[in-house]
PDB file of C-alpha atoms in Angstrom:
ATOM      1  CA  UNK A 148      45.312  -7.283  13.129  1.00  0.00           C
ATOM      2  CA  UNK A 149      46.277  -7.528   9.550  1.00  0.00           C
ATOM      3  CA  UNK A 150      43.625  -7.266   6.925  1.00  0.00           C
ATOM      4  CA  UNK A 151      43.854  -9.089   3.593  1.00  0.00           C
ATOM      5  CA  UNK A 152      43.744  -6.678   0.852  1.00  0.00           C
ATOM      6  CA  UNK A 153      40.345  -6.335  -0.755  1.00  0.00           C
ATOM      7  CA  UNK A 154      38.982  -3.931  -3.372  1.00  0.00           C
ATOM      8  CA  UNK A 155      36.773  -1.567  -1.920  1.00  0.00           C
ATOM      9  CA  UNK A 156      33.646  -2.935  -3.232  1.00  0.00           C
ATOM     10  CA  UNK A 157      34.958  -6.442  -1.893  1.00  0.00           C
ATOM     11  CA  UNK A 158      35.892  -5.119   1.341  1.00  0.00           C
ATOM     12  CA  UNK A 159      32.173  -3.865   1.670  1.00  0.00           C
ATOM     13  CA  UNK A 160      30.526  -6.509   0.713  1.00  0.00           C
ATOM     14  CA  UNK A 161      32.538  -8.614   3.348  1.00  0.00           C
ATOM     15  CA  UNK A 162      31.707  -5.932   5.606  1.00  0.00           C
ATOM     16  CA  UNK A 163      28.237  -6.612   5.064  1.00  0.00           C
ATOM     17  CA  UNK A 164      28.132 -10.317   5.089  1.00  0.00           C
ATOM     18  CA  UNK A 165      29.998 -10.630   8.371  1.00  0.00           C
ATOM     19  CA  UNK A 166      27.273  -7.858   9.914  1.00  0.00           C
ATOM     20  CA  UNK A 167      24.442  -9.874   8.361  1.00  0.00           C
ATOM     21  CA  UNK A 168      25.537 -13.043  10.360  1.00  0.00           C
ATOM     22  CA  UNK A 169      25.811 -11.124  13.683  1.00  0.00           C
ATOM     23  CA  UNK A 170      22.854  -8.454  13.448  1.00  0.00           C
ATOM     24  CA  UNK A 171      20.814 -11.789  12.755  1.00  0.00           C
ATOM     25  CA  UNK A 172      22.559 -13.556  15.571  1.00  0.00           C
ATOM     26  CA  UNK A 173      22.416 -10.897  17.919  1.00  0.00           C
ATOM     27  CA  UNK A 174      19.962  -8.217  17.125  1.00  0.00           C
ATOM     28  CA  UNK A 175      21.236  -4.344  16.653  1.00  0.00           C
ATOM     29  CA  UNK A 176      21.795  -3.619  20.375  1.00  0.00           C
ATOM     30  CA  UNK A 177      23.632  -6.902  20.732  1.00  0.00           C
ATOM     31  CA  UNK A 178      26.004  -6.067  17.768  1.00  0.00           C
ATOM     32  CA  UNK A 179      29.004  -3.485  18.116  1.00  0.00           C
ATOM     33  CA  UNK A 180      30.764  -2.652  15.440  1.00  0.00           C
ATOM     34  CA  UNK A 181      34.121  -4.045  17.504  1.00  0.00           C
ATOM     35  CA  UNK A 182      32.621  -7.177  16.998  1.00  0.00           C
ATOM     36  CA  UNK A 183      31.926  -7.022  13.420  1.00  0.00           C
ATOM     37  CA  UNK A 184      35.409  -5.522  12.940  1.00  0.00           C
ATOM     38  CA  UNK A 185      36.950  -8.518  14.730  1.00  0.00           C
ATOM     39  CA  UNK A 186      35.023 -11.243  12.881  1.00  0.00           C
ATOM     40  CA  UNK A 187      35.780  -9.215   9.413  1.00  0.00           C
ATOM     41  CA  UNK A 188      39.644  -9.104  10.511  1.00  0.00           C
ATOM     42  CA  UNK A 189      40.123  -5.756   9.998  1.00  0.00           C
ATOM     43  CA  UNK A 190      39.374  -2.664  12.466  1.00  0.00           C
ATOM     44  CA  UNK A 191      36.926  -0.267  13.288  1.00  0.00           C
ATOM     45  CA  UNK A 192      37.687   2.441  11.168  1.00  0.00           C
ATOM     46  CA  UNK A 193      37.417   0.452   8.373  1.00  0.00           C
ATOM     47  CA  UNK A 194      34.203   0.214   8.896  1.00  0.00           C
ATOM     48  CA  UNK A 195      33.890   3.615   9.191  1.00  0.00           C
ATOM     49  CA  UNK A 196      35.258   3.946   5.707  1.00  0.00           C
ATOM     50  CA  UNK A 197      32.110   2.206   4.248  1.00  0.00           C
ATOM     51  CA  UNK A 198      29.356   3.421   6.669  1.00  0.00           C
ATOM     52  CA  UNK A 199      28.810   6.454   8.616  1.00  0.00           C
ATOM     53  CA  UNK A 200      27.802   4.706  11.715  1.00  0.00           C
ATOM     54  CA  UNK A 201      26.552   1.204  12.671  1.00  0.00           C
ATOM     55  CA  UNK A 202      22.738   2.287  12.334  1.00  0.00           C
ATOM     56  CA  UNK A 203      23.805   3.013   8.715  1.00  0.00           C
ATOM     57  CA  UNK A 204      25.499  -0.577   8.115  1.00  0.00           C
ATOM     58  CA  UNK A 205      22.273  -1.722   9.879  1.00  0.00           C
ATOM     59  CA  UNK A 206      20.361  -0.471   7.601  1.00  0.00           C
ATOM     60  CA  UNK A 207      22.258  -1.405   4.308  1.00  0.00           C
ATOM     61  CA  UNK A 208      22.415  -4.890   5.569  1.00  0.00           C
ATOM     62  CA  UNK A 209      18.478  -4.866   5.821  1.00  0.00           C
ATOM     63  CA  UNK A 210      18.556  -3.727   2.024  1.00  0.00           C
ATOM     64  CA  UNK A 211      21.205  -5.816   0.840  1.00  0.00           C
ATOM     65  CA  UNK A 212      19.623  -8.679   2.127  1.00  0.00           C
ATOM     66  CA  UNK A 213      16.087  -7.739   0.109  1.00  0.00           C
ATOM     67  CA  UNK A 214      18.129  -6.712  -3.057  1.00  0.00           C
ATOM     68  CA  UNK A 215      19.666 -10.420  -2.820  1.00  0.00           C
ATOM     69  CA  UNK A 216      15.999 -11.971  -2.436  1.00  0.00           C
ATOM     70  CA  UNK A 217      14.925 -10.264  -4.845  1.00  0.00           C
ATOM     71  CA  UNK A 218      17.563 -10.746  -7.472  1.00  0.00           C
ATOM     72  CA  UNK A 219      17.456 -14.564  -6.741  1.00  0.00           C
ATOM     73  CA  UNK A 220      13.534 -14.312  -7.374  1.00  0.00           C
ATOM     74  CA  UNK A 221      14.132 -12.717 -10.673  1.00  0.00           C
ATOM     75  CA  UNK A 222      16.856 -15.664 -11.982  1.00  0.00           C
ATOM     76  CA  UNK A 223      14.040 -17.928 -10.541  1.00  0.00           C
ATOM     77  CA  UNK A 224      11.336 -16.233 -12.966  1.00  0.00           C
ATOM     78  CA  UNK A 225      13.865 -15.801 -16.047  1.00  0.00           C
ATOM     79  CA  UNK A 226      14.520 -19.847 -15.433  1.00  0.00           C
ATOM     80  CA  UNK A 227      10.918 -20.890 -15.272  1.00  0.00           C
ATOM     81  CA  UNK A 228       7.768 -21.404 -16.764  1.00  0.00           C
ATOM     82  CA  UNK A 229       4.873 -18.927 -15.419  1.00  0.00           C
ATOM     83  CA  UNK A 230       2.771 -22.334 -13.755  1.00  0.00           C
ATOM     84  CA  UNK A 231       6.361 -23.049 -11.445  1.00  0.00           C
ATOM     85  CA  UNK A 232       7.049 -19.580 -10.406  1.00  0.00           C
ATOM     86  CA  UNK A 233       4.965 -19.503  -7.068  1.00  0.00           C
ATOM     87  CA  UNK A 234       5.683 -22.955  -6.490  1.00  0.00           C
ATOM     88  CA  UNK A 235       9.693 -21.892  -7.110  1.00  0.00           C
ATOM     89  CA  UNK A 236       9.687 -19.079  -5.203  1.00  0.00           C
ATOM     90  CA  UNK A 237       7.880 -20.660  -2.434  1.00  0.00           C
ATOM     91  CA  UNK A 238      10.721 -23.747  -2.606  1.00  0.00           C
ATOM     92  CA  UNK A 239      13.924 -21.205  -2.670  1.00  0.00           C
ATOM     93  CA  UNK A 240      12.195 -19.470   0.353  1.00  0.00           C
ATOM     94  CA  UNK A 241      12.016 -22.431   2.412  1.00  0.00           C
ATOM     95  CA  UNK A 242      15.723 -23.763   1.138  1.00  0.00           C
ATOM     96  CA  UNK A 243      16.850 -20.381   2.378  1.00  0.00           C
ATOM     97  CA  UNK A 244      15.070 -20.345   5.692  1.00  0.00           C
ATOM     98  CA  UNK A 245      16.786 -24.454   6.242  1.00  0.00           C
ATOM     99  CA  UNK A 246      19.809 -23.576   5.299  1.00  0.00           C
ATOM    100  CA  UNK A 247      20.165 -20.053   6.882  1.00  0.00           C
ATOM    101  CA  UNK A 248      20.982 -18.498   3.784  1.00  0.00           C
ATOM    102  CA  UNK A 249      18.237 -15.924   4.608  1.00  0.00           C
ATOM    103  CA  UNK A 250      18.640 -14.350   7.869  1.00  0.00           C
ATOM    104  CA  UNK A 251      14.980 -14.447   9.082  1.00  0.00           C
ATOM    105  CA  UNK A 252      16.135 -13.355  12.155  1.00  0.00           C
ATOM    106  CA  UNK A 253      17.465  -9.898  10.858  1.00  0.00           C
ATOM    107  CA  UNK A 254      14.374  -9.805   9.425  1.00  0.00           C
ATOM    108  CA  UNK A 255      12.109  -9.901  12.661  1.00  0.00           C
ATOM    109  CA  UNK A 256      15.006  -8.017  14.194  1.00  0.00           C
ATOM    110  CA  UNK A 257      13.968  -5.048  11.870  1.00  0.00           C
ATOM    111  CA  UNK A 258       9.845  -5.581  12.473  1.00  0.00           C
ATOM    112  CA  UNK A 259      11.095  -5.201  16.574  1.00  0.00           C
ATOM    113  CA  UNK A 260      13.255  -2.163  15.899  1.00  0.00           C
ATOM    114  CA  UNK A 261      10.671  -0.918  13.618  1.00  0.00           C
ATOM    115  CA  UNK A 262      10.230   1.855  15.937  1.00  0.00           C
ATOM    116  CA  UNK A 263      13.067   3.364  14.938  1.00  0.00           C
ATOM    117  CA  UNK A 264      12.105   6.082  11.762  1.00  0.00           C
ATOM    118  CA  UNK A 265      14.621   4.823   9.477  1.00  0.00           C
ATOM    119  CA  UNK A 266      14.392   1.144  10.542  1.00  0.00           C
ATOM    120  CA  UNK A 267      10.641   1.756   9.878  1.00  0.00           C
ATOM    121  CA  UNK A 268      10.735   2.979   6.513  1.00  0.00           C
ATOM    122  CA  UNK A 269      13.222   0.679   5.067  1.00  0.00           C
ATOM    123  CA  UNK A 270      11.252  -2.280   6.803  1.00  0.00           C
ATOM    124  CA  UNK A 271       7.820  -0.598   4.844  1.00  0.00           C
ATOM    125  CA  UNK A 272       9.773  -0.358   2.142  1.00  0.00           C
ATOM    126  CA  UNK A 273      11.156  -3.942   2.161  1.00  0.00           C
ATOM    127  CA  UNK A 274       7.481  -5.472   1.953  1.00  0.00           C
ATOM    128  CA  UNK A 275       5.635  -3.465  -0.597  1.00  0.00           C
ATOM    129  CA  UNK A 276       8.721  -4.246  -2.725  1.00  0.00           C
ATOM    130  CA  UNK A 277       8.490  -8.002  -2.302  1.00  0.00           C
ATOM    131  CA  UNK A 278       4.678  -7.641  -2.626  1.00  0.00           C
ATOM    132  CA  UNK A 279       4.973  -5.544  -5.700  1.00  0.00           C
ATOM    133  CA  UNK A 280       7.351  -7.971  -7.570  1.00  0.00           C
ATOM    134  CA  UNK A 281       4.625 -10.917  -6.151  1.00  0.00           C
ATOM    135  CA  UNK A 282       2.277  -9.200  -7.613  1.00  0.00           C
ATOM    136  CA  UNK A 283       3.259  -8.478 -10.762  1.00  0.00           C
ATOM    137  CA  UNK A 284       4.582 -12.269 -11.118  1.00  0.00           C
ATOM    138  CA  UNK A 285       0.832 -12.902 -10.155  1.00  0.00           C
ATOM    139  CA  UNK A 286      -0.587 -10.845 -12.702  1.00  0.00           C
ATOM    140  CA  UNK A 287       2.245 -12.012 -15.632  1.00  0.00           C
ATOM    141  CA  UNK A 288       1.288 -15.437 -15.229  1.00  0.00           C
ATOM    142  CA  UNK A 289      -2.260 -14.785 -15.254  1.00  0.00           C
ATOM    143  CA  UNK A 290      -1.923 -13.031 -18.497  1.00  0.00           C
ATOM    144  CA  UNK A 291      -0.333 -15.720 -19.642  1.00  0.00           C
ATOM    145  CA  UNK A 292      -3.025 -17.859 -18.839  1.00  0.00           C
ATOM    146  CA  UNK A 293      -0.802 -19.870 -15.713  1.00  0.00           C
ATOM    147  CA  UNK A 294      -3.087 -18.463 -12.916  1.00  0.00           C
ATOM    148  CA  UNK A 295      -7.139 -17.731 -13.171  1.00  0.00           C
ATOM    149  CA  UNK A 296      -8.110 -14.108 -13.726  1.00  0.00           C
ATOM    150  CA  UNK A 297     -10.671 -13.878 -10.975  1.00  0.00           C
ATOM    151  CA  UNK A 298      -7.852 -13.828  -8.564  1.00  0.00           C
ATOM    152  CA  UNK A 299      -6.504 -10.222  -7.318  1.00  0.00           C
ATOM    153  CA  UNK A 300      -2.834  -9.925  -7.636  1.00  0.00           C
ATOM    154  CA  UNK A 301      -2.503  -7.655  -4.802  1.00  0.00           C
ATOM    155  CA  UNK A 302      -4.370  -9.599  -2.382  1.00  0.00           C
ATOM    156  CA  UNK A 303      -2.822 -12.508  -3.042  1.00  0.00           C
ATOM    157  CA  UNK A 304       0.850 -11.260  -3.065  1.00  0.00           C
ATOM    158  CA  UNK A 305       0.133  -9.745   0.382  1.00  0.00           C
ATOM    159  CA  UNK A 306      -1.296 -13.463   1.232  1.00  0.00           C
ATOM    160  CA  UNK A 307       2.290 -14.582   0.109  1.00  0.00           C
ATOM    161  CA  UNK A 308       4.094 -12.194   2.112  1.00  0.00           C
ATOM    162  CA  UNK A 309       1.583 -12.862   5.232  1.00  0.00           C
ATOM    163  CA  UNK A 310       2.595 -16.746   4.955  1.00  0.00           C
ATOM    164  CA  UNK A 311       6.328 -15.798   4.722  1.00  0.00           C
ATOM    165  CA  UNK A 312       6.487 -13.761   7.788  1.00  0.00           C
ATOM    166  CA  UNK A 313       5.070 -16.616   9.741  1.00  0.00           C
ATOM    167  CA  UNK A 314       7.574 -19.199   8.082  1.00  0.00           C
ATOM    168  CA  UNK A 315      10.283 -16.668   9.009  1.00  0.00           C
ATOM    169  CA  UNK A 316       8.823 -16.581  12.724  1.00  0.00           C
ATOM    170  CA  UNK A 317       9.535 -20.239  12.658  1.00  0.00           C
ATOM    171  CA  UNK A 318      12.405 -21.049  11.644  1.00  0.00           C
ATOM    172  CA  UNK A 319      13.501 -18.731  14.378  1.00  0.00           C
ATOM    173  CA  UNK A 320      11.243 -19.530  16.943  1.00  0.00           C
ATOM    174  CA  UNK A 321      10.052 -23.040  16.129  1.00  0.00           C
ATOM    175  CA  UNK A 322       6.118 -21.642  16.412  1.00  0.00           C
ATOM    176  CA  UNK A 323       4.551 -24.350  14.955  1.00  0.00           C
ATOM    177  CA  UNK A 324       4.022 -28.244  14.903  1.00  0.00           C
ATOM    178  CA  UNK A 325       6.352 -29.378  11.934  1.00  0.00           C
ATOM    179  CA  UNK A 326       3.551 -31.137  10.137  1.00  0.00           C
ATOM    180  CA  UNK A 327       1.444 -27.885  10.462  1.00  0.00           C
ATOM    181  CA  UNK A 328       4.652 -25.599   9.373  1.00  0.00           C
ATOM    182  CA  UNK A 329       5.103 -27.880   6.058  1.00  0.00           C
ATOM    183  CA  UNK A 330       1.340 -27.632   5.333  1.00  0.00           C
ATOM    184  CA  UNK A 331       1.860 -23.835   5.544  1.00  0.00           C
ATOM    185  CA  UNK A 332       5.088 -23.711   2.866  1.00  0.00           C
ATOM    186  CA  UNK A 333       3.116 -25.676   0.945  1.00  0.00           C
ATOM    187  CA  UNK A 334       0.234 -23.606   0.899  1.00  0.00           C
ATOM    188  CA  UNK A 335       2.503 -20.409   0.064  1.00  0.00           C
ATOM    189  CA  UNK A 336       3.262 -21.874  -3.139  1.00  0.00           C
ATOM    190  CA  UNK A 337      -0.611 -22.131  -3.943  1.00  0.00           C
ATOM    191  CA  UNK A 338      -2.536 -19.510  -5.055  1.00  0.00           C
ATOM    192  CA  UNK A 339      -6.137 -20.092  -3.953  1.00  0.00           C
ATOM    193  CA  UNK A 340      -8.192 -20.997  -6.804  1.00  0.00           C
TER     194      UNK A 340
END
């Protein structure tokens, strides 16, 4: 097997994207590290270099994956006025569940393996950071004068998340009616007045 030379910050965040694509295609029991290896071209111990163990590229992946959410969220905000951030956020969460571009099955992947201390923490972690930064998008665009006042931030960024998680649930599990699944994404980019 002969690797192409990468910089060790490439080489990791190859690492990272192939084990993306397979812990969302096969779960974390389905997904050796052999497996990620092959599909990365290189071998195991390269791996090894970058992670202590595959519950440790596990659980990078699962932050990775939030810190790229999250960072696309905050272009989204820097791009827009405070009325279209919901309704922008709410559009580049639905392009990314279409086009796969984020891995909503690694996400329910991580709610089942919750169990798991670590997996549970990072998981915990995960939504009261996208619920903070909801919230404080909430309350920014309320101040300036975007959103009514009478509405709690809080409550309604959890009401954000809630809507998410189903939207997540089908795209991988095709839950809903499609009319009724549209209806919901377009309800997650309203705020209820």
């Amino acid at each position: 097997m002969s690797a192409t030379r990468l910089s060790a910050q490439a080489r990791r965040r190859q690492i990272l994207q192939v084990a993306t694509r397979l812990f969302a295609r096969n779960g974390y029991p389905g997904t050796t590290t052999q497996a990620i290896a092959s599909e990365a071209g290189i071998t195991e111990p390269v791996i090894y270099r970058h992670f202590e163990n595959k519950a440790d590229l596990y659980l990078a992946v699962l932050a990775h994956a939030l810190d790229d959410l999250l960072e696309q969220w905050q272009t989204i905000r820097a791009a827009e006025p405070p009325e279209r951030w919901l309704p922008a956020l709410s559009d580049d969460y639905r392009r990314a569940l279409r086009e796969g571009s984020w891995p909503a099955p690694l996400q329910l992947d991580a709610l089942a393996n919750a169990r798991v201390s670590a997996v549970r923490t990072l998981t915990r972690d995960h939504y009261r950071r996208v619920q903070e930064f909801l919230a404080a998008t909430i309350a920014e665009a309320q101040e300036r004068g975007a959103l009514p006042t009478r509405l709690d931030p809080e409550l309604e960024a959890w009401r954000f998340v809630a809507l998410g998680l189903l939207m997540s649930a089908d795209a991988v599990a095709g839950l809903l009616p499609a009319e009724t699944a549209d209806r919901l994404a377009d309800g997650l980019a309203q705020v209820r007045s």
